[in-house]
mmCIF file with all atom_site columns, C-alpha atoms in Angstrom:
data_model
loop_
_atom_site.group_PDB
_atom_site.id
_atom_site.type_symbol
_atom_site.label_atom_id
_atom_site.label_alt_id
_atom_site.label_comp_id
_atom_site.label_asym_id
_atom_site.label_entity_id
_atom_site.label_seq_id
_atom_site.pdbx_PDB_ins_code
_atom_site.Cartn_x
_atom_site.Cartn_y
_atom_site.Cartn_z
_atom_site.occupancy
_atom_site.B_iso_or_equiv
_atom_site.pdbx_formal_charge
_atom_site.auth_seq_id
_atom_site.auth_comp_id
_atom_site.auth_asym_id
_atom_site.auth_atom_id
_atom_site.pdbx_PDB_model_num
ATOM 1   C CA . MET A 1 1   ? 0.103   0.040  -0.044 1.00 73.00 ? 1   MET A CA 1
ATOM 2   C CA . VAL A 1 2   ? 0.957   3.519  -0.573 1.00 82.00 ? 2   VAL A CA 1
ATOM 3   C CA . VAL A 1 3   ? 2.294   5.482  2.314  1.00 82.00 ? 3   VAL A CA 1
ATOM 4   C CA . ARG A 1 4   ? -0.194  8.739  2.949  1.00 77.00 ? 4   ARG A CA 1
ATOM 5   C CA . ARG A 1 5   ? 1.867   11.797 3.028  1.00 80.00 ? 5   ARG A CA 1
ATOM 6   C CA . ARG A 1 6   ? 0.701   15.215 3.656  1.00 78.00 ? 6   ARG A CA 1
ATOM 7   C CA . LYS A 1 7   ? -0.800  17.212 1.053  1.00 75.00 ? 7   LYS A CA 1
ATOM 8   C CA . LYS A 1 8   ? 1.377   19.881 -0.779 1.00 76.00 ? 8   LYS A CA 1
ATOM 9   C CA . SER A 1 9   ? -0.821  22.669 0.496  1.00 79.00 ? 9   SER A CA 1
ATOM 10  C CA . ARG A 1 10  ? -2.613  22.437 3.751  1.00 79.00 ? 10  ARG A CA 1
ATOM 11  C CA . LYS A 1 11  ? -4.286  25.936 3.679  1.00 83.00 ? 11  LYS A CA 1
ATOM 12  C CA . LEU A 1 12  ? -7.725  25.476 4.259  1.00 82.00 ? 12  LEU A CA 1
ATOM 13  C CA . ARG A 1 13  ? -9.007  28.026 1.837  1.00 86.00 ? 13  ARG A CA 1
ATOM 14  C CA . GLY A 1 14  ? -12.652 29.138 2.227  1.00 87.00 ? 14  GLY A CA 1
ATOM 15  C CA . ASN A 1 15  ? -13.156 26.438 4.747  1.00 86.00 ? 15  ASN A CA 1
ATOM 16  C CA . ARG A 1 16  ? -15.109 28.610 7.245  1.00 87.00 ? 16  ARG A CA 1
ATOM 17  C CA . SER A 1 17  ? -14.125 26.697 10.287 1.00 86.00 ? 17  SER A CA 1
ATOM 18  C CA . HIS A 1 18  ? -10.645 25.531 9.332  1.00 86.00 ? 18  HIS A CA 1
ATOM 19  C CA . GLY A 1 19  ? -11.155 22.211 11.125 1.00 86.00 ? 19  GLY A CA 1
ATOM 20  C CA . TYR A 1 20  ? -12.232 23.503 14.425 1.00 88.00 ? 20  TYR A CA 1
ATOM 21  C CA . GLY A 1 21  ? -15.798 22.121 14.172 1.00 89.00 ? 21  GLY A CA 1
ATOM 22  C CA . ARG A 1 22  ? -19.046 24.082 14.271 1.00 88.00 ? 22  ARG A CA 1
ATOM 23  C CA . ILE A 1 23  ? -18.946 27.737 14.000 1.00 86.00 ? 23  ILE A CA 1
ATOM 24  C CA . GLY A 1 24  ? -17.600 29.754 16.829 1.00 84.00 ? 24  GLY A CA 1
ATOM 25  C CA . GLN A 1 25  ? -15.816 26.973 18.488 1.00 87.00 ? 25  GLN A CA 1
ATOM 26  C CA . HIS A 1 26  ? -12.336 28.411 18.095 1.00 88.00 ? 26  HIS A CA 1
ATOM 27  C CA . ARG A 1 27  ? -13.304 31.894 18.965 1.00 87.00 ? 27  ARG A CA 1
ATOM 28  C CA . LYS A 1 28  ? -12.602 34.033 22.013 1.00 88.00 ? 28  LYS A CA 1
ATOM 29  C CA . SER A 1 29  ? -13.077 33.050 25.566 1.00 89.00 ? 29  SER A CA 1
ATOM 30  C CA . GLY A 1 30  ? -16.626 31.540 25.290 1.00 87.00 ? 30  GLY A CA 1
ATOM 31  C CA . SER A 1 31  ? -14.883 28.083 24.586 1.00 86.00 ? 31  SER A CA 1
ATOM 32  C CA . ARG A 1 32  ? -12.889 28.367 27.899 1.00 88.00 ? 32  ARG A CA 1
ATOM 33  C CA . GLY A 1 33  ? -15.884 29.385 30.324 1.00 92.00 ? 33  GLY A CA 1
ATOM 34  C CA . GLY A 1 34  ? -14.698 33.152 30.405 1.00 93.00 ? 34  GLY A CA 1
ATOM 35  C CA . PHE A 1 35  ? -11.491 35.116 30.623 1.00 94.00 ? 35  PHE A CA 1
ATOM 36  C CA . GLY A 1 36  ? -8.685  33.957 33.142 1.00 93.00 ? 36  GLY A CA 1
ATOM 37  C CA . ALA A 1 37  ? -10.065 33.207 36.783 1.00 93.00 ? 37  ALA A CA 1
ATOM 38  C CA . ALA A 1 38  ? -13.738 33.764 35.786 1.00 95.00 ? 38  ALA A CA 1
ATOM 39  C CA . GLY A 1 39  ? -15.911 31.102 37.382 1.00 95.00 ? 39  GLY A CA 1
ATOM 40  C CA . MET A 1 40  ? -13.401 29.655 39.795 1.00 95.00 ? 40  MET A CA 1
ATOM 41  C CA . HIS A 1 41  ? -16.159 29.687 42.478 1.00 95.00 ? 41  HIS A CA 1
ATOM 42  C CA . LYS A 1 42  ? -18.791 28.503 39.966 1.00 96.00 ? 42  LYS A CA 1
ATOM 43  C CA . HIS A 1 43  ? -18.355 26.330 36.891 1.00 96.00 ? 43  HIS A CA 1
ATOM 44  C CA . LYS A 1 44  ? -14.531 25.970 37.216 1.00 96.00 ? 44  LYS A CA 1
ATOM 45  C CA . TRP A 1 45  ? -14.776 24.754 40.940 1.00 97.00 ? 45  TRP A CA 1
ATOM 46  C CA . SER A 1 46  ? -13.701 21.100 40.228 1.00 97.00 ? 46  SER A CA 1
ATOM 47  C CA . TRP A 1 47  ? -10.690 22.488 38.680 1.00 96.00 ? 47  TRP A CA 1
ATOM 48  C CA . VAL A 1 48  ? -9.950  24.507 41.741 1.00 96.00 ? 48  VAL A CA 1
ATOM 49  C CA . VAL A 1 49  ? -10.379 21.489 44.013 1.00 97.00 ? 49  VAL A CA 1
ATOM 50  C CA . LYS A 1 50  ? -7.995  19.568 41.883 1.00 97.00 ? 50  LYS A CA 1
ATOM 51  C CA . TYR A 1 51  ? -5.260  21.943 40.861 1.00 97.00 ? 51  TYR A CA 1
ATOM 52  C CA . ALA A 1 52  ? -5.407  25.037 43.119 1.00 95.00 ? 52  ALA A CA 1
ATOM 53  C CA . PRO A 1 53  ? -6.809  23.934 46.520 1.00 95.00 ? 53  PRO A CA 1
ATOM 54  C CA . ASN A 1 54  ? -5.441  27.085 48.287 1.00 94.00 ? 54  ASN A CA 1
ATOM 55  C CA . TYR A 1 55  ? -6.846  29.666 45.888 1.00 94.00 ? 55  TYR A CA 1
ATOM 56  C CA . PHE A 1 56  ? -9.442  30.830 47.993 1.00 95.00 ? 56  PHE A CA 1
ATOM 57  C CA . GLY A 1 57  ? -9.256  31.854 51.718 1.00 94.00 ? 57  GLY A CA 1
ATOM 58  C CA . LYS A 1 58  ? -7.045  33.633 54.202 1.00 92.00 ? 58  LYS A CA 1
ATOM 59  C CA . ARG A 1 59  ? -3.940  32.130 55.642 1.00 91.00 ? 59  ARG A CA 1
ATOM 60  C CA . GLY A 1 60  ? -1.717  33.793 58.490 1.00 93.00 ? 60  GLY A CA 1
ATOM 61  C CA . PHE A 1 61  ? -1.167  37.651 58.662 1.00 93.00 ? 61  PHE A CA 1
ATOM 62  C CA . THR A 1 62  ? 1.705   40.075 58.116 1.00 91.00 ? 62  THR A CA 1
ATOM 63  C CA . ARG A 1 63  ? 3.145   41.561 61.169 1.00 90.00 ? 63  ARG A CA 1
ATOM 64  C CA . ALA A 1 64  ? 3.302   45.452 61.191 1.00 90.00 ? 64  ALA A CA 1
ATOM 65  C CA . PRO A 1 65  ? 6.615   46.880 60.034 1.00 85.00 ? 65  PRO A CA 1
ATOM 66  C CA . GLN A 1 66  ? 7.010   48.893 62.828 1.00 84.00 ? 66  GLN A CA 1
ATOM 67  C CA . ILE A 1 67  ? 6.966   45.699 65.035 1.00 84.00 ? 67  ILE A CA 1
ATOM 68  C CA . VAL A 1 68  ? 9.465   43.853 62.996 1.00 82.00 ? 68  VAL A CA 1
ATOM 69  C CA . LEU A 1 69  ? 13.066  44.913 63.755 1.00 76.00 ? 69  LEU A CA 1
ATOM 70  C CA . GLY A 1 70  ? 15.158  44.995 60.541 1.00 85.00 ? 70  GLY A CA 1
ATOM 71  C CA . ILE A 1 71  ? 18.437  44.122 61.807 1.00 90.00 ? 71  ILE A CA 1
ATOM 72  C CA . LYS A 1 72  ? 21.285  45.712 59.891 1.00 92.00 ? 72  LYS A CA 1
ATOM 73  C CA . GLU A 1 73  ? 24.554  44.654 61.060 1.00 93.00 ? 73  GLU A CA 1
ATOM 74  C CA . ILE A 1 74  ? 28.174  45.799 60.929 1.00 94.00 ? 74  ILE A CA 1
ATOM 75  C CA . ASN A 1 75  ? 31.428  43.871 61.785 1.00 95.00 ? 75  ASN A CA 1
ATOM 76  C CA . VAL A 1 76  ? 33.792  45.004 64.650 1.00 94.00 ? 76  VAL A CA 1
ATOM 77  C CA . GLY A 1 77  ? 36.705  44.685 62.368 1.00 93.00 ? 77  GLY A CA 1
ATOM 78  C CA . VAL A 1 78  ? 35.006  47.159 60.022 1.00 93.00 ? 78  VAL A CA 1
ATOM 79  C CA . LEU A 1 79  ? 34.293  49.555 62.880 1.00 92.00 ? 79  LEU A CA 1
ATOM 80  C CA . ASP A 1 80  ? 38.099  49.375 63.889 1.00 90.00 ? 80  ASP A CA 1
ATOM 81  C CA . GLU A 1 81  ? 39.445  49.891 60.453 1.00 91.00 ? 81  GLU A CA 1
ATOM 82  C CA . ALA A 1 82  ? 36.941  52.966 59.700 1.00 90.00 ? 82  ALA A CA 1
ATOM 83  C CA . ALA A 1 83  ? 37.478  54.544 63.383 1.00 90.00 ? 83  ALA A CA 1
ATOM 84  C CA . GLU A 1 84  ? 39.733  57.270 62.319 1.00 91.00 ? 84  GLU A CA 1
ATOM 85  C CA . LYS A 1 85  ? 37.902  58.106 59.265 1.00 93.00 ? 85  LYS A CA 1
ATOM 86  C CA . LEU A 1 86  ? 34.534  58.325 61.082 1.00 91.00 ? 86  LEU A CA 1
ATOM 87  C CA . VAL A 1 87  ? 36.345  60.826 63.703 1.00 92.00 ? 87  VAL A CA 1
ATOM 88  C CA . LYS A 1 88  ? 37.423  62.797 60.601 1.00 93.00 ? 88  LYS A CA 1
ATOM 89  C CA . GLU A 1 89  ? 34.006  62.946 59.176 1.00 92.00 ? 89  GLU A CA 1
ATOM 90  C CA . GLY A 1 90  ? 32.475  63.710 62.513 1.00 91.00 ? 90  GLY A CA 1
ATOM 91  C CA . LEU A 1 91  ? 30.566  60.664 62.826 1.00 92.00 ? 91  LEU A CA 1
ATOM 92  C CA . ALA A 1 92  ? 32.617  59.406 65.770 1.00 91.00 ? 92  ALA A CA 1
ATOM 93  C CA . LYS A 1 93  ? 34.305  61.433 68.702 1.00 91.00 ? 93  LYS A CA 1
ATOM 94  C CA . ILE A 1 94  ? 37.182  60.997 70.809 1.00 92.00 ? 94  ILE A CA 1
ATOM 95  C CA . GLU A 1 95  ? 36.119  60.919 74.661 1.00 89.00 ? 95  GLU A CA 1
ATOM 96  C CA . ASN A 1 96  ? 39.004  60.495 77.109 1.00 87.00 ? 96  ASN A CA 1
ATOM 97  C CA . GLU A 1 97  ? 41.100  57.698 75.469 1.00 90.00 ? 97  GLU A CA 1
ATOM 98  C CA . TYR A 1 98  ? 38.021  55.999 73.622 1.00 92.00 ? 98  TYR A CA 1
ATOM 99  C CA . ILE A 1 99  ? 36.941  56.477 70.049 1.00 92.00 ? 99  ILE A CA 1
ATOM 100 C CA . THR A 1 100 ? 33.111  56.818 70.632 1.00 93.00 ? 100 THR A CA 1
ATOM 101 C CA . ILE A 1 101 ? 31.055  55.236 67.756 1.00 93.00 ? 101 ILE A CA 1
ATOM 102 C CA . ASN A 1 102 ? 27.205  55.458 67.843 1.00 93.00 ? 102 ASN A CA 1
ATOM 103 C CA . VAL A 1 103 ? 26.376  52.393 65.655 1.00 92.00 ? 103 VAL A CA 1
ATOM 104 C CA . LEU A 1 104 ? 22.936  53.831 65.298 1.00 92.00 ? 104 LEU A CA 1
ATOM 105 C CA . ASP A 1 105 ? 23.945  56.993 63.641 1.00 91.00 ? 105 ASP A CA 1
ATOM 106 C CA . LEU A 1 106 ? 25.651  55.004 60.977 1.00 91.00 ? 106 LEU A CA 1
ATOM 107 C CA . GLY A 1 107 ? 22.449  53.354 60.155 1.00 91.00 ? 107 GLY A CA 1
ATOM 108 C CA . PHE A 1 108 ? 23.279  49.833 61.923 1.00 91.00 ? 108 PHE A CA 1
ATOM 109 C CA . ASN A 1 109 ? 21.812  48.396 64.717 1.00 90.00 ? 109 ASN A CA 1
ATOM 110 C CA . LYS A 1 110 ? 23.802  45.225 65.499 1.00 93.00 ? 110 LYS A CA 1
ATOM 111 C CA . VAL A 1 111 ? 27.557  44.769 65.969 1.00 94.00 ? 111 VAL A CA 1
ATOM 112 C CA . THR A 1 112 ? 28.965  41.302 65.046 1.00 93.00 ? 112 THR A CA 1
ATOM 113 C CA . GLY A 1 113 ? 32.267  39.781 66.013 1.00 91.00 ? 113 GLY A CA 1
ATOM 114 C CA . ARG A 1 114 ? 34.053  39.183 62.589 1.00 94.00 ? 114 ARG A CA 1
ATOM 115 C CA . GLY A 1 115 ? 37.408  41.010 62.485 1.00 92.00 ? 115 GLY A CA 1
ATOM 116 C CA . LYS A 1 116 ? 40.353  42.305 64.791 1.00 93.00 ? 116 LYS A CA 1
ATOM 117 C CA . VAL A 1 117 ? 39.982  45.117 67.158 1.00 92.00 ? 117 VAL A CA 1
ATOM 118 C CA . THR A 1 118 ? 43.146  47.053 67.819 1.00 92.00 ? 118 THR A CA 1
ATOM 119 C CA . LYS A 1 119 ? 41.767  50.542 69.071 1.00 90.00 ? 119 LYS A CA 1
ATOM 120 C CA . LYS A 1 120 ? 40.142  51.513 72.406 1.00 91.00 ? 120 LYS A CA 1
ATOM 121 C CA . LEU A 1 121 ? 36.280  51.819 71.170 1.00 91.00 ? 121 LEU A CA 1
ATOM 122 C CA . LYS A 1 122 ? 33.613  52.977 73.044 1.00 93.00 ? 122 LYS A CA 1
ATOM 123 C CA . VAL A 1 123 ? 30.432  51.381 70.893 1.00 93.00 ? 123 VAL A CA 1
ATOM 124 C CA . ILE A 1 124 ? 26.859  52.578 71.411 1.00 94.00 ? 124 ILE A CA 1
ATOM 125 C CA . THR A 1 125 ? 24.480  49.946 69.871 1.00 93.00 ? 125 THR A CA 1
ATOM 126 C CA . LYS A 1 126 ? 20.913  48.180 70.261 1.00 92.00 ? 126 LYS A CA 1
ATOM 127 C CA . LEU A 1 127 ? 22.247  44.633 69.614 1.00 92.00 ? 127 LEU A CA 1
ATOM 128 C CA . ILE A 1 128 ? 25.694  43.120 70.105 1.00 94.00 ? 128 ILE A CA 1
ATOM 129 C CA . THR A 1 129 ? 27.095  39.482 69.772 1.00 94.00 ? 129 THR A CA 1
ATOM 130 C CA . GLU A 1 130 ? 29.025  37.799 72.487 1.00 95.00 ? 130 GLU A CA 1
ATOM 131 C CA . SER A 1 131 ? 32.044  37.473 70.384 1.00 94.00 ? 131 SER A CA 1
ATOM 132 C CA . ALA A 1 132 ? 31.965  41.188 69.564 1.00 94.00 ? 132 ALA A CA 1
ATOM 133 C CA . ARG A 1 133 ? 31.558  42.440 72.946 1.00 93.00 ? 133 ARG A CA 1
ATOM 134 C CA . ARG A 1 134 ? 34.439  40.069 74.075 1.00 94.00 ? 134 ARG A CA 1
ATOM 135 C CA . LYS A 1 135 ? 36.726  41.546 71.393 1.00 93.00 ? 135 LYS A CA 1
ATOM 136 C CA . ILE A 1 136 ? 36.023  45.146 72.262 1.00 92.00 ? 136 ILE A CA 1
ATOM 137 C CA . GLU A 1 137 ? 36.299  44.613 75.955 1.00 92.00 ? 137 GLU A CA 1
ATOM 138 C CA . SER A 1 138 ? 39.653  42.519 75.632 1.00 94.00 ? 138 SER A CA 1
ATOM 139 C CA . VAL A 1 139 ? 41.338  45.613 74.183 1.00 92.00 ? 139 VAL A CA 1
ATOM 140 C CA . GLY A 1 140 ? 39.977  47.853 76.941 1.00 92.00 ? 140 GLY A CA 1
ATOM 141 C CA . GLY A 1 141 ? 37.034  49.215 75.201 1.00 92.00 ? 141 GLY A CA 1
ATOM 142 C CA . ILE A 1 142 ? 33.351  49.811 76.294 1.00 92.00 ? 142 ILE A CA 1
ATOM 143 C CA . VAL A 1 143 ? 30.048  48.562 74.953 1.00 94.00 ? 143 VAL A CA 1
ATOM 144 C CA . GLU A 1 144 ? 27.013  50.478 75.670 1.00 93.00 ? 144 GLU A CA 1
ATOM 145 C CA . ILE A 1 145 ? 23.601  49.037 74.903 1.00 94.00 ? 145 ILE A CA 1
ATOM 146 C CA . VAL A 1 146 ? 20.639  51.506 74.039 1.00 92.00 ? 146 VAL A CA 1
ATOM 147 C CA . LYS A 1 147 ? 17.026  50.365 74.541 1.00 86.00 ? 147 LYS A CA 1
ATOM 148 C CA . LYS A 1 148 ? 15.005  52.299 71.994 1.00 66.00 ? 148 LYS A CA 1
#
């Protein structure tokens, strides 16, 4: 038997429905039951149950941004390296033998313990890690915690 090959031309000239059945079957959104999410609570409910069971309803809540404390941290080593530069720029002061750095004024609220401390620092902060406190105090520095 002869193998059936496709016709040279498959353009359905003047065929009205072009192989999509009765007139109007391949038009707009009527064939889909509406645009997008239309009918999710109505005629598409069985689809929702199977494929999107969490589509409807509320779950949980978002905490108010003023309650959530966004932690911005800076390393002790960075503070130590930048101490003199901060004094020149007026962001830190020299009091007695200490370089006083208010971390909150720099836009940070936590001091972490990475890096070396060589200068006597007085660090004012909200939060500090134990290792950072140890490094500052081992050189003779002071840590002041502010409750705001």
